[in-house]
CSV table of C-alpha atoms in Angstrom, one decimal:
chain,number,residue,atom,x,y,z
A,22,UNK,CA,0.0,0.0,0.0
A,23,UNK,CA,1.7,3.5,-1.2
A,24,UNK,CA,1.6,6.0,1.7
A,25,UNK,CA,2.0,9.8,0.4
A,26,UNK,CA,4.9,11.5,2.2
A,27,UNK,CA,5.4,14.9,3.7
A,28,UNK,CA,8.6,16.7,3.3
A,29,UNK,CA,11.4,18.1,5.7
A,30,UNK,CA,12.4,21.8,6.3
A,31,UNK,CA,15.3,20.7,3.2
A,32,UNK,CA,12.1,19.5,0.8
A,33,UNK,CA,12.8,15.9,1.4
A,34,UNK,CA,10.1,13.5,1.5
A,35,UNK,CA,9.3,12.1,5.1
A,36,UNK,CA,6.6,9.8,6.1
A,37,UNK,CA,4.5,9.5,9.4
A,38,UNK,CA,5.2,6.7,11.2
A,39,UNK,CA,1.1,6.5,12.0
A,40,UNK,CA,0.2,5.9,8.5
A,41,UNK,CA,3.1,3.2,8.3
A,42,UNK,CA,2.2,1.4,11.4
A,43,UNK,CA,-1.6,1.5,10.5
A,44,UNK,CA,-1.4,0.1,7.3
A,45,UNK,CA,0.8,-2.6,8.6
A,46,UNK,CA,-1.4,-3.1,11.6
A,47,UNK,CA,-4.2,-3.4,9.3
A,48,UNK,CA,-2.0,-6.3,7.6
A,49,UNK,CA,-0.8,-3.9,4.8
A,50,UNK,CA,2.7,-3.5,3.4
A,51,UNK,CA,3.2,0.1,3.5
A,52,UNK,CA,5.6,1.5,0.9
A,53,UNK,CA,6.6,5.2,1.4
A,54,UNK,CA,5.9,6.9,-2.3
A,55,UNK,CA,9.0,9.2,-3.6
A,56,UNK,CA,8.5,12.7,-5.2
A,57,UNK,CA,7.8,11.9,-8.5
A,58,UNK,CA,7.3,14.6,-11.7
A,59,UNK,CA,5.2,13.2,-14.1
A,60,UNK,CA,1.5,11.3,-14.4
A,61,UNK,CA,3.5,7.7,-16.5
A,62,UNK,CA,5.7,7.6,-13.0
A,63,UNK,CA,2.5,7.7,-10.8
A,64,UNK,CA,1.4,5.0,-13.5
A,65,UNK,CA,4.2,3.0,-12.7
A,66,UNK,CA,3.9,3.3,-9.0
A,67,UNK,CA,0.4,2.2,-9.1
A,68,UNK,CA,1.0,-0.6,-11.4
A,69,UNK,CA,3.2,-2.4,-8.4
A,70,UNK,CA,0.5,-1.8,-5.4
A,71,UNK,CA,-2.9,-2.9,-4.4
A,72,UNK,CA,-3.9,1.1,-3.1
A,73,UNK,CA,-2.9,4.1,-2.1
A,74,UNK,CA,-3.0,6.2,1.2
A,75,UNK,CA,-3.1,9.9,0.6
A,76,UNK,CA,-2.0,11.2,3.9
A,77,UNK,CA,-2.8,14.5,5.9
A,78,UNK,CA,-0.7,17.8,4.6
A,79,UNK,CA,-0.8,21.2,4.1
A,80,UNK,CA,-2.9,22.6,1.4
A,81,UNK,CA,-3.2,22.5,-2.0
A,82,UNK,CA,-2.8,25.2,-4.6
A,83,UNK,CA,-6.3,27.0,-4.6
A,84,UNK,CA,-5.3,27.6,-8.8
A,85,UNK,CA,-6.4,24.2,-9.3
A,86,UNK,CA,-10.0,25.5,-9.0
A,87,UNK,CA,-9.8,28.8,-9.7
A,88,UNK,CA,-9.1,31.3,-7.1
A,89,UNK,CA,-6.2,33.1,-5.0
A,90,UNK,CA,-4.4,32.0,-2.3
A,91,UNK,CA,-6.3,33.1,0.8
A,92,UNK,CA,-3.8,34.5,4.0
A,93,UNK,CA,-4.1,31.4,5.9
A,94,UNK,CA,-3.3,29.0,3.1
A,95,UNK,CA,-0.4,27.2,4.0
A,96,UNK,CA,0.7,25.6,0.6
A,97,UNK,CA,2.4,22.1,0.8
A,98,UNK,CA,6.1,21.7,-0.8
A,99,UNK,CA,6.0,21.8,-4.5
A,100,UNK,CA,7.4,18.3,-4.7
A,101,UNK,CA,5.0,16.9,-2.4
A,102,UNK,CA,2.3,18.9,-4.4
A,103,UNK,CA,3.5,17.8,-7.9
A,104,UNK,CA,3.6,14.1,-6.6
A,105,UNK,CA,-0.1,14.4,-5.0
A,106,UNK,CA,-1.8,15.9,-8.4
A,107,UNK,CA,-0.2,12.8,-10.3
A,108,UNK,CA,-0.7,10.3,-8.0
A,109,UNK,CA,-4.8,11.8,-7.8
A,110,UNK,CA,-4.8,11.9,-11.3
A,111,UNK,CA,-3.9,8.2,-11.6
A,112,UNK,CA,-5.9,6.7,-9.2
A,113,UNK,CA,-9.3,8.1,-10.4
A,114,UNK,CA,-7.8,7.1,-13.9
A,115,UNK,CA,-7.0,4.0,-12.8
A,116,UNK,CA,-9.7,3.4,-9.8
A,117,UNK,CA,-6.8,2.3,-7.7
A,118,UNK,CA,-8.5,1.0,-4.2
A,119,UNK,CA,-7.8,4.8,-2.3
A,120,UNK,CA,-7.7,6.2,1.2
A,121,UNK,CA,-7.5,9.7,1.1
A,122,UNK,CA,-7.1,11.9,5.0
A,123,UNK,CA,-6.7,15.3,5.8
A,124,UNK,CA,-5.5,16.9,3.0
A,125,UNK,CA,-5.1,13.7,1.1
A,126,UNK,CA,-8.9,14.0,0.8
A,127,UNK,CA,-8.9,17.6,0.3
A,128,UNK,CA,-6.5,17.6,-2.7
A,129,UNK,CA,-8.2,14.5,-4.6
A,130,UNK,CA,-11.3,16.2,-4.6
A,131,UNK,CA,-9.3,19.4,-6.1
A,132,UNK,CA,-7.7,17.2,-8.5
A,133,UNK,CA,-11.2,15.7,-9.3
A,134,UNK,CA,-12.4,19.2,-10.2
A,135,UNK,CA,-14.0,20.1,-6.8
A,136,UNK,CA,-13.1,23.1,-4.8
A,137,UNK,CA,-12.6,23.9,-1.3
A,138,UNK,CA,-13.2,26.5,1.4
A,139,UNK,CA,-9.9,27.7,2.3
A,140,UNK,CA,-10.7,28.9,5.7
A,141,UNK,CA,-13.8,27.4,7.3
A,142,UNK,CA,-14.1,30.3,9.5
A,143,UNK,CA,-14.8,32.7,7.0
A,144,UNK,CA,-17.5,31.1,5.7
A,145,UNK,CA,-19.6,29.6,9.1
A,146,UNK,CA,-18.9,31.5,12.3
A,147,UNK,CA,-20.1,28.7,14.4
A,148,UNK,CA,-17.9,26.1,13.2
A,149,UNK,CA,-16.0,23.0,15.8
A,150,UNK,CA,-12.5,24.1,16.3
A,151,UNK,CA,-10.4,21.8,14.3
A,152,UNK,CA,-6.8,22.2,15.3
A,153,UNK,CA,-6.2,19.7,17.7
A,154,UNK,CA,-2.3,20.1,18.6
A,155,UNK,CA,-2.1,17.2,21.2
A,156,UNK,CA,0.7,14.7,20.5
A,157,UNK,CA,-1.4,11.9,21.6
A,158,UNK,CA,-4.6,13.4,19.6
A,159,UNK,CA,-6.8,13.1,22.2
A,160,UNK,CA,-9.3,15.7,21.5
A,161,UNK,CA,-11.6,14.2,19.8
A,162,UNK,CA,-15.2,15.0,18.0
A,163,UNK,CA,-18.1,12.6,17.0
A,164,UNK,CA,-18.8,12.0,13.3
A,165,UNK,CA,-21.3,9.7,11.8
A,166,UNK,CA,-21.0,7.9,8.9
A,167,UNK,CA,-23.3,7.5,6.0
A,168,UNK,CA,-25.2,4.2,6.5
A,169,UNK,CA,-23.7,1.6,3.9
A,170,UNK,CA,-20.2,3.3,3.3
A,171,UNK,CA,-17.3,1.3,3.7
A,172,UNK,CA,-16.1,4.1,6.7
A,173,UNK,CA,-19.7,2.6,8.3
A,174,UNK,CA,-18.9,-1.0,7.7
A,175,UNK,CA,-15.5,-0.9,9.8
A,176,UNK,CA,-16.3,2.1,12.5
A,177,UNK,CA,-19.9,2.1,12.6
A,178,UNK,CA,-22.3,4.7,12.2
A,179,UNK,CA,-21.4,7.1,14.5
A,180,UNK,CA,-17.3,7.3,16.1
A,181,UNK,CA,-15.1,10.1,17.7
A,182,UNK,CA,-12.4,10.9,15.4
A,183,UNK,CA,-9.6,13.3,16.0
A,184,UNK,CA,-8.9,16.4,13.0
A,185,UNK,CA,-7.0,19.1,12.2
A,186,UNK,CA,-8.7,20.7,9.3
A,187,UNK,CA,-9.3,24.6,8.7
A,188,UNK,CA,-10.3,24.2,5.3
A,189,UNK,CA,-13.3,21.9,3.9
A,190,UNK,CA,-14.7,20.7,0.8
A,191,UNK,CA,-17.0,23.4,-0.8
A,192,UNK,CA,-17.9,21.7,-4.4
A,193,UNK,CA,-17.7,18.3,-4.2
């Protein structure tokens, strides 16, 4: 299972240990993904694994759908940014078998031609605080699932889940 990485203060990719040790408690081989430059290399990638994890980040290019880069964008490193518009563009090619958190989420549905609100408080003043800092994530908030979805299926309708979003998907 490709896991997306994050890069280092030098632009380097790094993965999160979580996302490694989840998909290999969850009896997965996870395979850190390189930077890669082109749509044939995310190709080949995805020709040698079973799915894809598209981990959390920091945003995407607001371009990709049209408008300017709001004051608390916080874009992720252009290699890491490259890699994730290849790798999305591959996998809804493809249909590769896909896990997309956080920002993994937020830029597939970018790539997919969706759009996103780049500062949930701008648009709903009574929005749930969404930056939880702890190193052990334990702030937590209930979500349910839709009834049916695979998320449903393995966590139930309704589970506490832990985020650190301050933008959303707007168009879907």
């Amino acid at each position: 299972i490709g896991v997306t990485c994050s890069s280092d203060p030098d632009g380097n990719p790094r993965v999160n240990p979580r996302y490694v040790r989840a998909v290999h408690a969850a009896g997965g081989l996870p395979v850190p993904l390189p930077w890669i430059a082109t749509e044939d290399e995310a190709h080949a990638l995805l020709e040698r694994l079973s799915g894809i994890v598209f981990t959390g980040s920091e945003d995407i290019d607001p371009g990709l759908w049209g408008e300017e880069i709001h004051g608390k964008t916080v874009l992720m490193h252009p290699h890491r940014m490259a890699t994730e518009i290849h790798m999305s563009r591959a996998v809804l090619a493809r249909g590769t078998p896909t896990l997309a958190v956080c920002g993994g989420m937020q830029s597939l549905n970018a790539v997919a031609g969706g759009s996103l609100h780049q500062h949930i408080p701008d648009v709903d003043g009574d929005w749930l605080e969404h930056s939880d800092t702890d190193p052990e994530m334990s702030m937590r908030h209930g979500v349910e699932a839709a009834a049916g979805s695979c998320v449903a299926d393995l966590c139930g309708r309704a589970f506490a889940t832990n985020t650190q979003h301050h933008q959303a998907i707007n168009t879907l």
